[in-house]
Amino acid sequence: MDKPKVVLGVSGGIAAYKACELLRRLTESGHDVRVVPTDAALHFVGAATWSALSGNPVSTEVWSDVHEVPHVRIGQHADLVVVAPATADMLAKAAHGLADDLLTNTLLTARCPVVFAPAMHTEMWEHPATQENVATLRRRGAVVIEPAIGRLTGVDTGKGRLPDPDEIFEICRRVLARGTAAEPDLAGRHVVVSAGGTREPLDPVRYLGNRSSGKQGYALARTAAARGARVTLIEANTGMPDPAGVDVVHVGTAVQLREAVLKAAADADAVVMAAAVADFRPATYAEGKIKKKDGQEPAPIVLVRNPDVLAEISAERARPEQVIVGFAAETDDVLANGRDKLRRKGCDLLVVNEVGERKTFGSEENEAVVLAADGAETPVPYGPKEALAETVWDLVAPRLRASDTTDSDKSG
Ligand code: CTP
């Protein structure tokens, strides 16, 4: 079988050196990579490096090998184009369809999925011009992954770092796995995913918690980003590094999680509540560490109810067409209990996990049935959490499209 053909576009930012690592990951995993650097990118990393690492000639301009019509052929034959780093200038050119060098020509002729991994200073990323260009590209189906937060060139820190090359590679792998013809069906959508488990403090050193690893939520966030969504991940105590390409909000308790979810859900198209939210919290919080006292029994811990975030956002939807997904862990009468919970929570889909021997917390695998409010049931066989995540988005995406049709019917 032919190797998948990847075009790695590199635009002129200091993060170009990190694209060498991405290139290595792509070639080592069996991709045929053609690097197309811009003139500016060559100031940072020279053509010899790209050629040696890719094992392919490096095309830098439209005027070489003209008989091969490179400005058209490279894009036409690609299975994936990934631009890393994508500067503010490159995003602007791509959004407006300019074609003044080989990379921008390639972007105009590519009919395959396109991934942009932006890197720039925070001010440039936040500028309305850049934000509008990003929105335009996403609306057209490009995957624009969110920059990471951290150290930038010089003394500055903030949002704008190129995501870790491994993370960009993972997104490319997922986009390619979905097939060259597959539309990034969450392009232009904002999705919110909660992940992990809340911790309810008793005193400054102790808490009531649960064993949720957050891996399912992370898989949901990553797969949604690869399908083109803008993703907000509300993370509770997972201890895992932030996934690339998504906005991460860190929370500790159920009350903090509620606040973060409500805020992010205000303009979200879909909300997936994968977090294990504590149903109860200690009624009081001791400002100082609770000490044992000789000869005295410990005081009982009194608990109070936490807000049920899933039920709340389902009942009072920020947008009527929003798709809301919950998770439930059941040991007995899985389907009957799941149906009952789906009704009580008022969400559109409920992913019901059977909690059992093989299905331990923290594992890489999962098995579930996705119940829909319209009565449909989608079994997901035992397999990677990523596969379950893809199934969830497979069920969410058509519901979003259906609501688009209803909206345009109303306006028409
Ligand atoms: N959930 C929530 N707020 C809570 C508790 C749970 O939003 N205070 C959400 C979880 O994120 C998950 C779903 O509701 O999507 C799980 O519901 P829950 O009733 O807690 O189910 P179980 O954990 O299965 O517990 P139980 O059967 O005891 O109700």
Coordinates of C-alpha atoms and ligand atoms in Angstrom, one line a residue:
M1 CA 0.0 0.0 0.0
D2 CA 1.2 3.5 -0.8
K3 CA 2.3 5.5 2.2
P4 CA -0.1 8.4 3.1
K5 CA 1.2 11.6 1.5
V6 CA 1.6 14.4 4.0
V7 CA 2.6 18.0 3.1
L8 CA 4.2 19.7 6.0
G9 CA 3.9 23.4 5.5
V10 CA 6.3 25.5 7.6
S11 CA 5.8 29.2 8.0
G12 CA 8.2 31.7 9.4
G13 CA 8.2 31.5 13.1
I14 CA 10.9 30.5 15.7
A15 CA 8.8 27.3 16.4
A16 CA 9.9 26.1 12.9
Y17 CA 12.6 24.1 14.7
K18 CA 9.9 22.1 16.5
A19 CA 8.4 21.1 13.1
C20 CA 11.6 19.0 12.6
E21 CA 10.4 16.8 15.5
L22 CA 6.9 16.6 13.9
L23 CA 8.5 15.7 10.6
R24 CA 10.5 12.9 12.2
R25 CA 7.4 11.5 13.9
L26 CA 5.6 11.5 10.6
T27 CA 8.3 9.9 8.6
E28 CA 9.1 7.3 11.2
S29 CA 5.5 6.2 11.4
G30 CA 5.3 5.5 7.6
H31 CA 4.2 8.7 6.0
D32 CA 5.7 10.1 2.8
V33 CA 6.3 13.8 3.8
R34 CA 6.9 16.7 1.5
V35 CA 8.1 19.8 3.3
V36 CA 7.0 23.1 1.9
P37 CA 8.7 25.9 3.9
T38 CA 8.0 29.6 3.2
D39 CA 10.9 31.9 2.5
A40 CA 10.6 33.2 6.0
A41 CA 10.7 29.7 7.5
L42 CA 14.0 29.1 5.8
H43 CA 15.5 31.9 7.9
F44 CA 14.9 29.6 10.9
V45 CA 15.6 26.1 9.5
G46 CA 17.4 25.5 6.2
A47 CA 16.3 23.4 3.2
A48 CA 19.0 20.9 3.9
T49 CA 17.5 20.0 7.2
W50 CA 14.0 19.5 5.8
S51 CA 15.4 17.5 2.9
A52 CA 17.5 15.2 5.1
L53 CA 14.7 14.6 7.6
S54 CA 12.0 14.0 5.0
G55 CA 14.1 12.0 2.5
N56 CA 12.4 14.1 -0.2
P57 CA 13.4 17.1 -2.2
V58 CA 12.3 20.4 -0.6
S59 CA 10.2 22.8 -2.7
T60 CA 10.4 26.3 -1.6
E61 CA 9.1 28.3 -4.5
V62 CA 6.8 28.1 -7.5
W63 CA 9.6 28.8 -10.0
S64 CA 11.6 25.7 -9.6
D65 CA 10.7 22.4 -11.4
V66 CA 8.0 24.4 -13.3
H67 CA 7.5 21.5 -15.7
E68 CA 6.1 19.5 -12.8
V69 CA 3.6 22.2 -12.0
P70 CA 4.4 22.0 -8.3
H71 CA 2.1 24.8 -7.3
V72 CA -0.8 22.6 -8.2
R73 CA 0.4 19.0 -8.0
I74 CA 1.7 19.1 -4.4
G75 CA -1.7 20.1 -3.0
Q76 CA -3.7 17.9 -5.4
H77 CA -1.8 14.7 -4.4
A78 CA -1.7 15.2 -0.7
D79 CA -3.7 13.1 1.8
L80 CA -3.1 15.7 4.5
V81 CA -1.6 19.1 4.7
V82 CA -0.4 20.2 8.1
V83 CA 1.0 23.8 8.6
A84 CA 3.2 23.9 11.7
P85 CA 3.9 26.5 12.8
A86 CA 1.2 28.6 11.2
T87 CA 2.0 32.3 11.7
A88 CA -0.7 35.0 11.9
D89 CA 0.3 36.0 8.4
M90 CA -0.1 32.5 7.1
L91 CA -3.6 32.1 8.7
A92 CA -4.6 35.5 7.1
K93 CA -3.4 34.4 3.7
A94 CA -5.1 31.0 3.9
A95 CA -8.4 32.6 5.1
H96 CA -8.3 35.1 2.2
G97 CA -7.2 32.6 -0.4
L98 CA -4.0 34.5 -1.3
A99 CA -1.5 32.4 -3.3
D100 CA 1.8 34.3 -3.5
D101 CA 4.2 31.4 -2.7
L102 CA 4.3 27.6 -3.0
L103 CA 2.7 26.9 0.4
T104 CA -0.3 29.2 -0.1
N105 CA -0.8 27.7 -3.7
T106 CA -0.7 24.3 -2.1
L107 CA -3.4 25.3 0.4
L108 CA -5.6 26.5 -2.4
T109 CA -5.2 23.3 -4.5
A110 CA -5.5 20.8 -1.6
R111 CA -8.7 18.9 -1.4
C112 CA -7.6 16.8 1.5
P113 CA -8.0 17.7 5.3
V114 CA -5.9 20.6 6.4
V115 CA -4.5 21.1 9.9
F116 CA -3.1 24.4 11.1
A117 CA -1.0 24.5 14.3
P118 CA -0.7 28.2 15.0
A119 CA 2.2 29.8 16.9
M120 CA 2.6 33.5 17.6
H121 CA 2.6 36.0 20.4
T122 CA -0.5 36.2 22.5
E123 CA -1.4 39.7 21.2
M124 CA -1.3 38.5 17.6
W125 CA -3.4 35.4 18.4
E126 CA -6.0 37.4 20.3
H127 CA -6.2 40.2 17.7
P128 CA -9.7 40.2 16.2
A129 CA -8.2 39.9 12.7
T130 CA -6.5 36.6 13.6
Q131 CA -9.6 35.4 15.5
E132 CA -11.8 36.1 12.5
N133 CA -9.4 34.4 10.1
V134 CA -9.3 31.3 12.4
A135 CA -13.1 31.3 12.5
T136 CA -13.3 31.5 8.7
L137 CA -10.8 28.6 8.3
R138 CA -12.7 26.5 10.8
R139 CA -16.0 27.3 9.2
R140 CA -14.6 26.0 5.9
G141 CA -13.6 22.8 7.5
A142 CA -9.9 23.3 8.4
V143 CA -8.7 22.0 11.7
V144 CA -7.1 24.9 13.5
I145 CA -5.7 23.7 16.8
E146 CA -5.6 26.0 19.8
P147 CA -2.0 27.2 20.6
A148 CA -0.6 26.1 23.9
I149 CA 0.0 28.4 26.9
G150 CA 3.6 28.9 28.1
R151 CA 6.9 30.5 27.3
L152 CA 7.0 32.5 24.1
T153 CA 10.0 34.0 22.3
G154 CA 11.9 36.4 24.5
V155 CA 10.7 37.1 28.0
D156 CA 7.0 36.8 27.2
T157 CA 4.7 34.0 28.3
G158 CA 1.1 33.4 27.4
K159 CA -1.1 31.7 24.8
G160 CA 0.6 31.2 21.5
R161 CA 3.1 28.5 21.9
L162 CA 3.2 25.8 19.2
P163 CA 1.6 22.7 20.8
D164 CA 3.9 19.8 21.5
P165 CA 5.0 18.1 18.2
D166 CA 3.7 14.7 19.6
E167 CA 0.3 16.2 20.2
I168 CA 0.2 17.7 16.7
F169 CA 1.3 14.4 15.3
E170 CA -1.6 12.7 17.2
I171 CA -4.1 15.1 15.7
C172 CA -2.7 14.5 12.2
R173 CA -2.8 10.7 12.8
R174 CA -6.5 11.0 13.8
V175 CA -7.4 13.2 10.9
L176 CA -5.7 10.8 8.5
A177 CA -7.4 7.8 10.1
R178 CA -10.8 9.4 9.5
G179 CA -10.1 9.3 5.8
T180 CA -9.2 11.9 3.3
A181 CA -12.8 12.3 2.2
A182 CA -14.1 12.7 5.7
E183 CA -15.4 16.1 6.5
P184 CA -14.2 17.5 9.8
D185 CA -17.8 17.3 10.9
L186 CA -17.3 19.4 14.1
A187 CA -15.6 22.2 12.2
G188 CA -16.9 25.6 13.4
R189 CA -18.5 24.0 16.5
H190 CA -17.6 24.8 20.1
V191 CA -17.7 21.7 22.3
V192 CA -17.2 21.5 26.1
V193 CA -15.9 18.4 27.7
S194 CA -15.6 17.8 31.5
A195 CA -13.0 15.2 32.6
G196 CA -11.5 13.8 35.8
G197 CA -13.0 13.6 39.2
T198 CA -13.8 16.4 41.7
R199 CA -12.3 16.6 45.1
E200 CA -14.3 17.9 48.0
P201 CA -12.0 19.3 50.8
L202 CA -12.4 18.5 54.4
D203 CA -9.5 20.5 55.6
P204 CA -6.3 21.9 54.0
V205 CA -4.8 18.4 53.5
R206 CA -7.7 16.0 53.1
Y207 CA -10.5 15.6 50.6
L208 CA -13.3 13.2 49.5
G209 CA -12.5 12.2 46.0
N210 CA -13.1 9.4 43.4
R211 CA -10.9 7.3 41.2
S212 CA -11.9 8.7 37.8
S213 CA -8.7 9.0 35.7
G214 CA -10.0 11.5 33.2
K215 CA -8.7 9.5 30.2
Q216 CA -12.2 9.2 28.6
G217 CA -12.7 12.9 28.8
Y218 CA -9.2 13.6 27.3
A219 CA -10.0 11.1 24.5
L220 CA -13.2 13.1 23.8
A221 CA -11.4 16.4 23.8
R222 CA -8.6 15.2 21.5
T223 CA -10.9 13.5 19.0
A224 CA -13.2 16.5 18.9
A225 CA -10.2 18.7 18.1
A226 CA -9.2 16.4 15.3
R227 CA -12.7 16.6 13.9
G228 CA -12.3 20.4 13.7
A229 CA -14.1 21.6 16.9
R230 CA -13.0 24.4 19.2
V231 CA -12.7 22.5 22.4
T232 CA -13.0 23.7 26.0
L233 CA -11.8 21.0 28.5
I234 CA -12.9 21.4 32.1
E235 CA -10.3 19.3 33.9
A236 CA -10.6 18.1 37.5
N237 CA -7.6 16.5 39.2
T238 CA -6.4 14.2 36.5
G239 CA -2.7 15.0 36.9
M240 CA -2.3 14.7 33.1
P241 CA -0.7 17.4 31.0
D242 CA -3.0 19.6 29.0
P243 CA -3.8 18.1 25.6
A244 CA -2.7 20.2 22.7
G245 CA -5.2 22.1 20.7
V246 CA -7.8 22.6 23.3
D247 CA -8.6 25.3 25.9
V248 CA -8.2 23.9 29.4
V249 CA -9.9 25.2 32.5
H250 CA -8.6 23.5 35.7
V251 CA -11.0 23.0 38.6
G252 CA -11.0 21.2 41.9
T253 CA -14.4 20.9 43.4
A254 CA -17.9 20.2 42.0
V255 CA -18.9 23.8 42.7
Q256 CA -15.9 25.1 40.7
L257 CA -16.7 22.6 37.9
R258 CA -20.3 23.8 37.8
E259 CA -19.2 27.4 37.4
A260 CA -16.7 26.6 34.7
V261 CA -19.1 24.4 32.8
L262 CA -21.9 27.0 32.9
K263 CA -19.5 29.7 31.7
A264 CA -18.1 27.6 28.8
A265 CA -21.5 26.1 27.9
A266 CA -23.0 29.6 27.2
D267 CA -21.9 29.5 23.5
A268 CA -21.3 25.8 23.2
D269 CA -22.9 23.6 20.5
A270 CA -22.4 20.4 22.6
V271 CA -21.5 19.6 26.2
V272 CA -20.2 16.2 27.3
M273 CA -20.1 15.5 31.0
A274 CA -17.5 12.8 31.3
A275 CA -16.2 14.0 34.7
A276 CA -17.1 12.1 37.8
V277 CA -18.7 14.8 39.9
A278 CA -19.0 14.2 43.6
D279 CA -22.7 14.1 44.5
F280 CA -21.9 15.2 48.1
R281 CA -19.4 17.4 49.8
P282 CA -18.5 17.9 53.5
A283 CA -20.9 20.3 55.1
T284 CA -18.1 22.2 56.8
Y285 CA -14.5 22.9 55.8
A286 CA -12.0 23.1 58.7
E287 CA -9.6 26.0 58.1
G288 CA -6.9 24.1 60.1
K289 CA -5.9 20.5 59.8
I290 CA -8.3 18.2 61.8
K291 CA -6.4 16.7 64.6
K292 CA -7.0 13.4 66.4
K293 CA -7.7 13.8 70.1
D294 CA -6.6 11.1 72.6
G295 CA -9.5 9.0 73.9
Q296 CA -12.1 10.7 71.6
E297 CA -13.9 9.1 68.7
P298 CA -13.6 10.9 65.4
A299 CA -16.4 13.3 64.7
P300 CA -18.8 12.1 61.9
I301 CA -18.5 13.7 58.5
V302 CA -21.7 15.4 57.6
L303 CA -22.4 15.7 53.9
V304 CA -24.5 18.0 51.8
R305 CA -25.7 17.6 48.2
N306 CA -23.7 19.1 45.4
P307 CA -25.5 20.7 42.4
D308 CA -26.2 18.2 39.6
V309 CA -24.5 20.0 36.7
L310 CA -25.7 17.6 34.0
A311 CA -29.4 17.9 35.1
E312 CA -29.0 21.7 35.4
I313 CA -27.5 22.4 32.0
S314 CA -30.1 20.0 30.4
A315 CA -33.0 21.7 32.1
E316 CA -31.9 25.2 31.4
R317 CA -30.1 25.0 28.1
A318 CA -27.9 27.9 27.2
R319 CA -29.0 27.3 23.6
P320 CA -32.1 25.3 22.8
E321 CA -30.3 23.4 20.0
Q322 CA -27.4 22.4 22.3
V323 CA -26.6 18.6 22.4
I324 CA -25.9 17.4 25.9
V325 CA -24.2 14.1 26.8
G326 CA -23.9 12.5 30.2
F327 CA -22.0 9.4 31.5
A328 CA -23.2 6.9 33.9
A329 CA -21.6 3.9 35.6
E330 CA -23.9 1.1 36.5
T331 CA -23.4 -2.3 38.0
D332 CA -26.8 -3.9 37.6
D333 CA -29.8 -3.6 35.2
V334 CA -27.5 -1.4 33.1
L335 CA -29.9 -0.5 30.4
A336 CA -33.0 -0.1 32.6
N337 CA -31.1 2.1 35.0
G338 CA -29.5 4.0 32.2
R339 CA -32.8 4.7 30.6
D340 CA -34.2 5.9 33.9
K341 CA -31.1 8.1 34.4
L342 CA -31.3 9.6 30.9
R343 CA -34.9 10.6 31.7
R344 CA -34.1 12.1 35.1
K345 CA -31.1 14.0 33.8
G346 CA -32.9 15.3 30.7
C347 CA -29.8 15.0 28.5
D348 CA -29.9 13.9 24.8
L349 CA -27.4 11.0 25.0
L350 CA -26.2 9.0 28.0
V351 CA -23.1 6.8 27.8
V352 CA -23.7 3.9 30.1
N353 CA -20.6 2.0 31.3
E354 CA -21.0 -1.3 32.9
V355 CA -18.7 -1.2 35.9
G356 CA -17.1 -4.6 36.2
E357 CA -13.9 -6.6 36.5
R358 CA -12.1 -5.7 33.3
K359 CA -13.4 -2.2 33.3
T360 CA -11.2 -0.7 36.0
F361 CA -10.7 3.0 36.5
G362 CA -7.6 4.3 34.7
S363 CA -7.6 1.7 32.0
E364 CA -7.1 2.6 28.4
E365 CA -10.2 0.6 27.4
N366 CA -13.9 1.0 27.8
E367 CA -17.1 -0.7 26.8
A368 CA -20.5 1.1 26.8
V369 CA -23.9 1.5 25.4
V370 CA -24.9 5.0 24.2
L371 CA -28.6 5.6 24.9
A372 CA -30.4 8.4 23.1
A373 CA -33.5 10.3 24.3
D374 CA -35.2 9.2 21.1
G375 CA -34.9 5.6 22.1
A376 CA -31.9 4.6 20.0
E377 CA -29.2 2.4 21.5
T378 CA -25.6 2.2 20.2
P379 CA -23.5 -0.5 21.7
V380 CA -19.7 0.2 21.7
P381 CA -17.6 -2.9 22.0
Y382 CA -14.7 -3.3 24.4
G383 CA -11.9 -1.2 23.0
P384 CA -9.9 2.0 23.3
K385 CA -11.4 5.0 24.9
E386 CA -10.7 6.9 21.7
A387 CA -13.1 4.6 19.8
L388 CA -15.9 5.3 22.3
A389 CA -15.1 9.0 22.0
E390 CA -15.4 8.8 18.2
T391 CA -18.8 7.1 18.6
V392 CA -20.0 9.8 20.9
W393 CA -19.1 12.5 18.3
D394 CA -20.6 10.3 15.5
L395 CA -23.8 10.6 17.4
V396 CA -23.5 14.3 18.3
A397 CA -22.5 15.6 14.8
P398 CA -25.7 14.6 13.0
R399 CA -27.8 16.1 15.8
L400 CA -26.0 19.4 15.4
R401 CA -26.6 19.3 11.6
A402 CA -30.3 18.4 12.2
S403 CA -30.6 21.5 14.4
D404 CA -29.0 23.6 11.8
T405 CA -31.6 22.5 9.3
T406 CA -34.4 23.2 11.8
D407 CA -32.9 26.7 12.4
S408 CA -32.7 27.5 8.7
D409 CA -36.3 26.2 8.2
K410 CA -37.4 28.6 10.9
S411 CA -35.5 31.6 9.4
G412 CA -36.6 30.7 5.9
Ligands
CTP1 N1 -23.0 14.7 37.2 C1 -23.1 16.0 37.3 N2 -23.2 16.6 38.6 C2 -23.2 15.8 39.7 C3 -23.2 14.5 39.6 C4 -23.0 13.9 38.3 O1 -23.1 16.7 36.3 N3 -23.3 16.4 40.9 C5 -23.0 14.1 35.9 C6 -21.7 13.3 35.6 O2 -20.7 14.2 34.9 C7 -22.2 12.3 34.6 C8 -23.5 12.0 35.1 O3 -24.0 13.1 35.8 O4 -22.3 12.7 33.3 C9 -23.5 10.8 36.1 O5 -24.6 10.9 36.9 P1 -24.8 10.3 38.4 O6 -26.2 10.5 38.8 O7 -23.8 10.8 39.3 O8 -24.5 8.9 38.0 P2 -23.7 7.8 38.7 O9 -22.3 8.4 38.9 O10 -23.8 6.6 37.9 O11 -24.3 7.7 40.2 P3 -25.8 7.3 40.8 O12 -26.1 6.0 40.0 O13 -25.5 7.1 42.2 O14 -26.8 8.4 40.5

